Coordinates of C-alpha atoms in Angstrom, one line a residue:
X152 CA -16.2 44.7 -6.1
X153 CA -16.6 41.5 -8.2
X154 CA -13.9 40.8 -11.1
X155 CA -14.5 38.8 -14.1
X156 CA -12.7 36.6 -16.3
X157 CA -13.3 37.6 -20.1
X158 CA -13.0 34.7 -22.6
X159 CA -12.5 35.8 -26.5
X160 CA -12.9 33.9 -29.6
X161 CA -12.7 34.6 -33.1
X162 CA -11.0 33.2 -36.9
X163 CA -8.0 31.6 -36.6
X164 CA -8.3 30.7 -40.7
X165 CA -9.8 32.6 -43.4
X166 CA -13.6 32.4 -43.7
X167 CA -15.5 33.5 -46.3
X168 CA -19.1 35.1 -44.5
X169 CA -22.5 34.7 -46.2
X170 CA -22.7 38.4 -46.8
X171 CA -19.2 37.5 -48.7
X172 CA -17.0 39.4 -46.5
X173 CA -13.7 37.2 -46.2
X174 CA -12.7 37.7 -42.6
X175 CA -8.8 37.2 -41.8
X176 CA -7.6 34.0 -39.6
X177 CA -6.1 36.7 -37.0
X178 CA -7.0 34.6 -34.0
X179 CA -4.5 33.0 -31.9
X180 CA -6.7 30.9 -30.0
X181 CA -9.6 31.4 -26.8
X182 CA -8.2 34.4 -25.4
X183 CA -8.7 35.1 -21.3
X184 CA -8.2 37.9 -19.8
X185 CA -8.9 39.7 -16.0
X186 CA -11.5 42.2 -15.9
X187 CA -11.5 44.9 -13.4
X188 CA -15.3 45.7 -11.6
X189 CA -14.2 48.7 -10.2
X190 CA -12.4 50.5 -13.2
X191 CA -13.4 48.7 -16.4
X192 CA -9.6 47.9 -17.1
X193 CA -8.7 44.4 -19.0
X194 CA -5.2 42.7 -18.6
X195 CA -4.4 40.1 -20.4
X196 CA -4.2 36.7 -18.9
X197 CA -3.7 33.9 -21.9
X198 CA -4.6 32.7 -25.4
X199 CA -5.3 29.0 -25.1
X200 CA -3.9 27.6 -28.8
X201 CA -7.3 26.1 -29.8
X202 CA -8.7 23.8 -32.2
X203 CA -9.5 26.2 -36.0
X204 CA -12.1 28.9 -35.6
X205 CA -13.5 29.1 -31.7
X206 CA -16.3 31.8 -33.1
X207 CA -18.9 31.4 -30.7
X208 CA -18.7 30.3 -26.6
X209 CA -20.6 29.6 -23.8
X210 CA -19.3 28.7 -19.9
X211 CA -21.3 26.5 -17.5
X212 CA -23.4 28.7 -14.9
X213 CA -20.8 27.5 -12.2
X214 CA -17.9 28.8 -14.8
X215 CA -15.8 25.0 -14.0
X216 CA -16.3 24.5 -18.2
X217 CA -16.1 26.5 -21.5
X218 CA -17.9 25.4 -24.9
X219 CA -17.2 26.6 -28.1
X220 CA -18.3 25.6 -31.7
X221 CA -15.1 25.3 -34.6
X222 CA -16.8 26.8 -37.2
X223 CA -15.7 25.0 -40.0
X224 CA -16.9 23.6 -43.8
X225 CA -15.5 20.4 -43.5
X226 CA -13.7 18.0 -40.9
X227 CA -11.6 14.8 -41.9
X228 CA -13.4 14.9 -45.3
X229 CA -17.2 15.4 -44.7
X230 CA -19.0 18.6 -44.6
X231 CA -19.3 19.8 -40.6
X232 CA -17.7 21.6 -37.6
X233 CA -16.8 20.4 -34.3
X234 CA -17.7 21.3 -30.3
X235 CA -14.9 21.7 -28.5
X236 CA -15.4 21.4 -24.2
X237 CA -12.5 22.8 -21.9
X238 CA -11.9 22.8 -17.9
X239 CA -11.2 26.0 -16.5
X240 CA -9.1 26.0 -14.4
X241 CA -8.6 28.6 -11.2
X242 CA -6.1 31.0 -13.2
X243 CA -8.5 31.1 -16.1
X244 CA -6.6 29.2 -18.6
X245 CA -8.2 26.2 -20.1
X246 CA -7.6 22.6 -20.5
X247 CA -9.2 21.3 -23.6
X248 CA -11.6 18.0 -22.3
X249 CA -13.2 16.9 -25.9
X250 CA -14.0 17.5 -29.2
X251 CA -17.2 16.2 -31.1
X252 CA -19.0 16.5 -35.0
X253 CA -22.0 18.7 -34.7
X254 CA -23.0 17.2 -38.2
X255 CA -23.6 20.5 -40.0
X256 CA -21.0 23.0 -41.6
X257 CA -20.0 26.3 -40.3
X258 CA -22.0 26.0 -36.5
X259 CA -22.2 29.6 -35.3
X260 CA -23.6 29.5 -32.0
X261 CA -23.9 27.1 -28.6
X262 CA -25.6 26.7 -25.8
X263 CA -26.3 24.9 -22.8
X264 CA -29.9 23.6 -22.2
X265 CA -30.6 25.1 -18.7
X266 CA -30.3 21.7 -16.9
X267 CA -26.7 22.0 -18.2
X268 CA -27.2 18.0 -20.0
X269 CA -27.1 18.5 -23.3
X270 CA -25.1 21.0 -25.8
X271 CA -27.7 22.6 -29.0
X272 CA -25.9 23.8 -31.5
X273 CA -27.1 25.9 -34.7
X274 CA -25.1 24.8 -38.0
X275 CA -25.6 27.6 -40.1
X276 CA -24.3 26.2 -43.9
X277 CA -25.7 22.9 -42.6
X278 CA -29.3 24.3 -41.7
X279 CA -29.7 22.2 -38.9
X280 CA -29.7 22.5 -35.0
X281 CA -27.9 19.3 -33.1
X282 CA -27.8 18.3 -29.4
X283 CA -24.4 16.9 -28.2
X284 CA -24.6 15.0 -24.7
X285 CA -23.0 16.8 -21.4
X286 CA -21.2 14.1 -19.7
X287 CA -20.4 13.7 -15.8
X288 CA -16.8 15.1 -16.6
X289 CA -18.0 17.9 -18.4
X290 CA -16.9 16.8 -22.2
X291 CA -19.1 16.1 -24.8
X292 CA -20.2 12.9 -25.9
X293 CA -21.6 12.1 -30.1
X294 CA -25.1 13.9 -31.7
X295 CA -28.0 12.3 -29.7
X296 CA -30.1 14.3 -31.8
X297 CA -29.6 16.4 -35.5
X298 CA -32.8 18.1 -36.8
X299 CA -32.2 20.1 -40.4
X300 CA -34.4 22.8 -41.2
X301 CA -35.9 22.9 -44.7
X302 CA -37.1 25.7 -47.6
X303 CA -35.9 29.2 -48.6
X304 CA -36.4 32.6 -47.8
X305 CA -37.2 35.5 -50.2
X306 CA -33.6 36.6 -50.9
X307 CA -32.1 33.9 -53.4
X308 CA -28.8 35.3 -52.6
X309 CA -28.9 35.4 -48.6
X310 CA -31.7 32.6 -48.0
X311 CA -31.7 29.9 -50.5
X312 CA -31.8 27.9 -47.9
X313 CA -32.0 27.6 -44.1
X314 CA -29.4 28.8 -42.0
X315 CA -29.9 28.5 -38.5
X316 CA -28.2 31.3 -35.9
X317 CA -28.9 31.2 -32.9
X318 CA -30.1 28.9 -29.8
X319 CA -32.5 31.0 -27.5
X320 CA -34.7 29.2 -24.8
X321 CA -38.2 30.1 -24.2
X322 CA -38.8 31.2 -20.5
X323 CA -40.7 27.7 -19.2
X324 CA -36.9 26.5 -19.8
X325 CA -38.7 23.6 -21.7
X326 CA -39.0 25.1 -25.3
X327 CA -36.1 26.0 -27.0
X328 CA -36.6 28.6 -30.4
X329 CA -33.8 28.2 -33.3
X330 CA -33.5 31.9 -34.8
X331 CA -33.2 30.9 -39.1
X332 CA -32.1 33.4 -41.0
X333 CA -32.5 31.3 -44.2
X334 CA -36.1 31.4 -43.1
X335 CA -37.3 34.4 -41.3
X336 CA -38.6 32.5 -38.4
X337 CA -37.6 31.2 -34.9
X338 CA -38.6 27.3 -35.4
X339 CA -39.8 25.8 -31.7
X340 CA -38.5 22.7 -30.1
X341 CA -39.5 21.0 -26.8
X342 CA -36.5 19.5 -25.2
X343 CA -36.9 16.2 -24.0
X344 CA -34.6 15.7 -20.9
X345 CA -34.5 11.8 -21.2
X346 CA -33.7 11.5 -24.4
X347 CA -32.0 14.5 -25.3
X348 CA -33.8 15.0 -28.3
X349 CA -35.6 18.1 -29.4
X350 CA -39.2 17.4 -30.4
X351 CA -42.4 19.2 -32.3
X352 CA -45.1 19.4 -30.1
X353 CA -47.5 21.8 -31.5
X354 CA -45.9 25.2 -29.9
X355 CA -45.9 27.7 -32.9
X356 CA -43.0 29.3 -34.4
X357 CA -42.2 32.7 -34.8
X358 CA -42.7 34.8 -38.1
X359 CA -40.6 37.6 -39.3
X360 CA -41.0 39.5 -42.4
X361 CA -39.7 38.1 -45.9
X362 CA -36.4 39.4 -46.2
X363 CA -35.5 40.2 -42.9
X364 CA -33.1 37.8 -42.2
X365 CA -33.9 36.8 -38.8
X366 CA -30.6 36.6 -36.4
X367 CA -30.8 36.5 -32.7
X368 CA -33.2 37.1 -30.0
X369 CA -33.5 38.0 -26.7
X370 CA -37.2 38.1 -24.1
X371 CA -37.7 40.8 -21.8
X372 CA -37.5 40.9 -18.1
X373 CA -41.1 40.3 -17.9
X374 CA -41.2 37.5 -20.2
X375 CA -44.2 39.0 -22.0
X376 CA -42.0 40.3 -24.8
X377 CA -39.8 38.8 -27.1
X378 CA -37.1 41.1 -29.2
X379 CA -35.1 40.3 -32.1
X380 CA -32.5 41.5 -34.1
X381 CA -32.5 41.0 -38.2
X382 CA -29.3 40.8 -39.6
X383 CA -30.0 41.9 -43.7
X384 CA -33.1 44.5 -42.8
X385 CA -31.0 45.5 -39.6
X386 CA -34.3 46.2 -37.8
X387 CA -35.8 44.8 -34.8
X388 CA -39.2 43.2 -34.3
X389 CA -41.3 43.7 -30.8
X390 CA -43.3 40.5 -30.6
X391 CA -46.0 40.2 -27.8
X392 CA -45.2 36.7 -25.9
X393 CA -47.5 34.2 -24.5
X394 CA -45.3 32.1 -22.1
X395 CA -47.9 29.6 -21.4
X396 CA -48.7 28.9 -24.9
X397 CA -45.6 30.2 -26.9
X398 CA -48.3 32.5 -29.0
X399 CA -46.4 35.1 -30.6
X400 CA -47.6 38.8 -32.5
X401 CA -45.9 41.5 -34.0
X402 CA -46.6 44.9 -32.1
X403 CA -43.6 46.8 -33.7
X404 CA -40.8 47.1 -36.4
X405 CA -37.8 49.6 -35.7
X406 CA -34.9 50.3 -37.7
X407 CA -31.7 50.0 -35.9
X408 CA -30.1 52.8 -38.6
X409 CA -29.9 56.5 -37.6
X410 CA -32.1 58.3 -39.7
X411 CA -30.7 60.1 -42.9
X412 CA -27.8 56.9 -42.3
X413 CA -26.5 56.3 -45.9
X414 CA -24.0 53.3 -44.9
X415 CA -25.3 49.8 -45.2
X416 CA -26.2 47.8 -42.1
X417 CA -26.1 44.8 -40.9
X418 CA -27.4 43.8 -37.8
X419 CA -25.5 41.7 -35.4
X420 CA -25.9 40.8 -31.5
X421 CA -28.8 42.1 -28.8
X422 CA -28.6 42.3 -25.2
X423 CA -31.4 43.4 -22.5
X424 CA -29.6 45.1 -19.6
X425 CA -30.1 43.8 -16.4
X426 CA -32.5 46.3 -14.9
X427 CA -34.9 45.0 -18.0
X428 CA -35.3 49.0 -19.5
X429 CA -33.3 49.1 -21.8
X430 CA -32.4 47.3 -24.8
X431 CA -29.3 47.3 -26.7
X432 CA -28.1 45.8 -29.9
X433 CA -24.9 46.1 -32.8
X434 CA -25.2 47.2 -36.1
X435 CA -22.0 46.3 -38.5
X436 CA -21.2 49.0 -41.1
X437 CA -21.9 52.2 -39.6
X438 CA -20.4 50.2 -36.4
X439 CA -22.9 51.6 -33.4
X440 CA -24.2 50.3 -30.3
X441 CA -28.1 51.2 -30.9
X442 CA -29.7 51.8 -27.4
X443 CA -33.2 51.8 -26.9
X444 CA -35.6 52.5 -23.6
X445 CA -38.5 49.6 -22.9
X446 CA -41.4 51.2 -22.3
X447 CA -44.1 49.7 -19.8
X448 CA -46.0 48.2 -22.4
X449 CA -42.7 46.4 -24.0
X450 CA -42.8 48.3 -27.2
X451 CA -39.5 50.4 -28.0
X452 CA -38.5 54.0 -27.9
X453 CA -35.1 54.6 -29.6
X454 CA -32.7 56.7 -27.7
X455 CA -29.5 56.8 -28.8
X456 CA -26.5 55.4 -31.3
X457 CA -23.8 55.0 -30.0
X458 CA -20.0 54.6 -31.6
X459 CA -18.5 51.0 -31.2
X460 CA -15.1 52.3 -30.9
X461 CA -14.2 49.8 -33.7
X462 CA -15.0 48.1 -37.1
X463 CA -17.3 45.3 -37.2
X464 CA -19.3 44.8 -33.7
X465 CA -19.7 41.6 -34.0
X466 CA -20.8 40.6 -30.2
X467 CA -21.3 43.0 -27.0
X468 CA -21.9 42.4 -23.7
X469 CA -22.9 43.8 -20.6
X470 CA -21.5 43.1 -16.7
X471 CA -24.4 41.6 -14.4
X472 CA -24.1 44.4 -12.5
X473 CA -24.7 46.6 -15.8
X474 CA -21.8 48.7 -15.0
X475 CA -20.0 47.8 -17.9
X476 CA -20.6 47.2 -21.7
X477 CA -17.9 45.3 -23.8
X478 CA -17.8 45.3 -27.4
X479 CA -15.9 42.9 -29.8
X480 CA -14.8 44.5 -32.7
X481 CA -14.1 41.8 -35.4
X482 CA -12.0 44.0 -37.7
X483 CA -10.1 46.3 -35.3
X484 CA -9.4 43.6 -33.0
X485 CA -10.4 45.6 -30.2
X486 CA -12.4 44.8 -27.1
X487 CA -13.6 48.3 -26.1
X488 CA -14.9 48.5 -22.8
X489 CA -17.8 51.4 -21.8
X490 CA -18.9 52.7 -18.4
X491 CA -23.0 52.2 -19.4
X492 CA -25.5 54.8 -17.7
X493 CA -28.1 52.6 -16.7
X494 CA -30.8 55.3 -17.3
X495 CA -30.2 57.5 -20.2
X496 CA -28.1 54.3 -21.8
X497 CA -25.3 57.0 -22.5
X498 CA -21.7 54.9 -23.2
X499 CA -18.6 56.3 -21.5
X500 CA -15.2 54.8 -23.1
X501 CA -12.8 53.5 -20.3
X502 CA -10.5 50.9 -22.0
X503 CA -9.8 49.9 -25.4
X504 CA -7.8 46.3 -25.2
X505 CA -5.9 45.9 -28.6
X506 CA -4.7 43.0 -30.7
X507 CA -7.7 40.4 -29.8
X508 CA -7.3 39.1 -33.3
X509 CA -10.7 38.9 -35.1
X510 CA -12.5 38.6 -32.1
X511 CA -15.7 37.6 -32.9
X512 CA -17.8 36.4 -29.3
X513 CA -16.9 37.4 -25.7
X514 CA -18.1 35.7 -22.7
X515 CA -17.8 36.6 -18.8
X516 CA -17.7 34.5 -15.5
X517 CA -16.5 35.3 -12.2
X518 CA -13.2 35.1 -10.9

């Protein structure tokens, strides 16, 4: 049975959130610990002391490096985060490699383009996206590119102005979409692979409704269908997809609340599991997992909510194998680990790891 290596990161300062939430610094650093295939049990490995603030990572596909952004206001003076790139090494624990200036404050999310050469990361209180060089020894070298997004949304509290989210890359692995909550739409880039540059060339971008407060995204298995999550309406748009052409429609709009649900929700992270029928996704506030069945025609039928087994479900995951669904629970400082029933999407607790301090993004490579 395949075992994992489980990477955590989270606030190690105070940080004030857009929704005005002021999260802890309870962090100690990139956490790493062994995850059992078989049972679902964690034991903790290390906390690698890290640079402020690892709140979103990413590993290589081979699992040799580890990426995360330091999601920061300012560095030496001037408004922006850093990258941070680390070796792992073969008992999980990490060697930091690099550190660059993604040119934006408060970068929430990374990602590796899928010819592992460049590093896009979205600055969220910068409103930009910026592409940080992979280089032969895995660090990062300075911005070859820095696009800022411009205009508002309809909320003059949440979207005055953009606030990019997430990196999510279309499925020709040339075009790259940049989820904007600021702006209720997933603005598309072609990545060009000599420069390193990300480029307009006439692919569309993605509409959501005013107000919505478009957050992250994920396609289905069949690459015909393209689901996102909204953070401030905490509902989820079915798009129909065009993979040639990028063209994009609206066939549905689900809540991710329980009906009759009188607590305020805010959405948060979406997975597909890895048979491709069902669809899962995080709602902060009431704190559920939200499971919903993909019919054959890609629309949505909601099945089930689910308890988190926490406060504040910031990121999930599942196991390849989809035995296993993790949740990070940014205010319990939990990791709570579920058996998942690949048909009925039921969640079975198995393991609740404690003290992950304000854990905020988990990511998963083989051991």
């Amino acid at each position: 049975m395949t075992s994992y290596y489980l990477y955590t990161g989270g606030y190690t300062e105070p940080a004030q959130m857009a929704s005005g939430e002021v999260v802890p610094g309870r962090c100690c650093g990139i956490g790493c610990y062994a995850l059992d295939g078989e049972t679902g049990a964690l034991t903790r490995l290390a906390v690698t002391p890290s640079t402020p603030n690892p709140s979103h990572l990413t590993l290589s596909p081979d699992g040799r490096f580890l990426y995360c952004v330091n999601e920061l206001k300012e560095y030496e003076g001037v408004p922006g985060s850093t990258a941070s790139a680390y070796t792992v090494e073969e008992n999980g624990a990490l060697q930091l490699l690099s550190r660059q200036f993604t040119c934006g404050a408060d970068a929430c999310f990374a990602a590796l383009t899928p010819d592992g050469a460049q590093l896009l990361l979205a600055n969220y209180s910068g409103g930009s996206v910026c592409a940080l060089p992979v280089l032969p020894d895995g660090g990062l070298g300075r911005a070859a590119c820095v696009l800022r997004h411009s205009g508002h949304g309809a909320d003059p509290a949440r979207q005055q102005g953009p606030h990019p989210h997430q990196i999510l890359f279309a499925p020709d692995g040339r075009h790259v979409y940049v989820s904007d909550l600021g702006l209720d739409r997933l603005v598309c880039y072609r990545m060009d692979g000599e420069t390193g540059w990300l480029v307009r060339d006439g692919w569309p971008d993605i509409c959501g409704v005013p107000g919505q407060g478009i957050r992250h995204g994920v396609f289905a298995a069949s690459k015909r269908h393209l689901y996102v999550m909204t953070e401030m309406a905490c509902e989820l748009n079915v798009y129909g997809y065009d993979p040639v052409t990028g063209a994009a429609s609206l066939l549905q709009r689900l809540s991710a609340l329980e009906d009759g649900c009188r607590t305020p929700g805010l959405g948060a992270a979406i997975r597909l599991h890895p048979n491709g029928r069902l669809l899962y996704c995080s709602v902060r506030g009431s704190d559920q997992i939200v499971v919903f069945r993909v019919l054959d025609d890609g629309r949505l039928e909601p099945l089930r909510h689910e308890p988190c087994g926490g406060k504040i479900p910031r990121d999930f995951l599942l196991t390849p194998d989809g035995r296993f669904l993790l949740v990070g629970n940014q205010d319990s400082d939990t990791v709570c680990v579920f058996a998942a029933d690949g048909e009925s999407g039921a969640l079975t607790p198995v393991w609740t790891q404690e003290t992950v301090g304000a854990v905020t993004v988990l990511a998963l490579a083989e051991r």
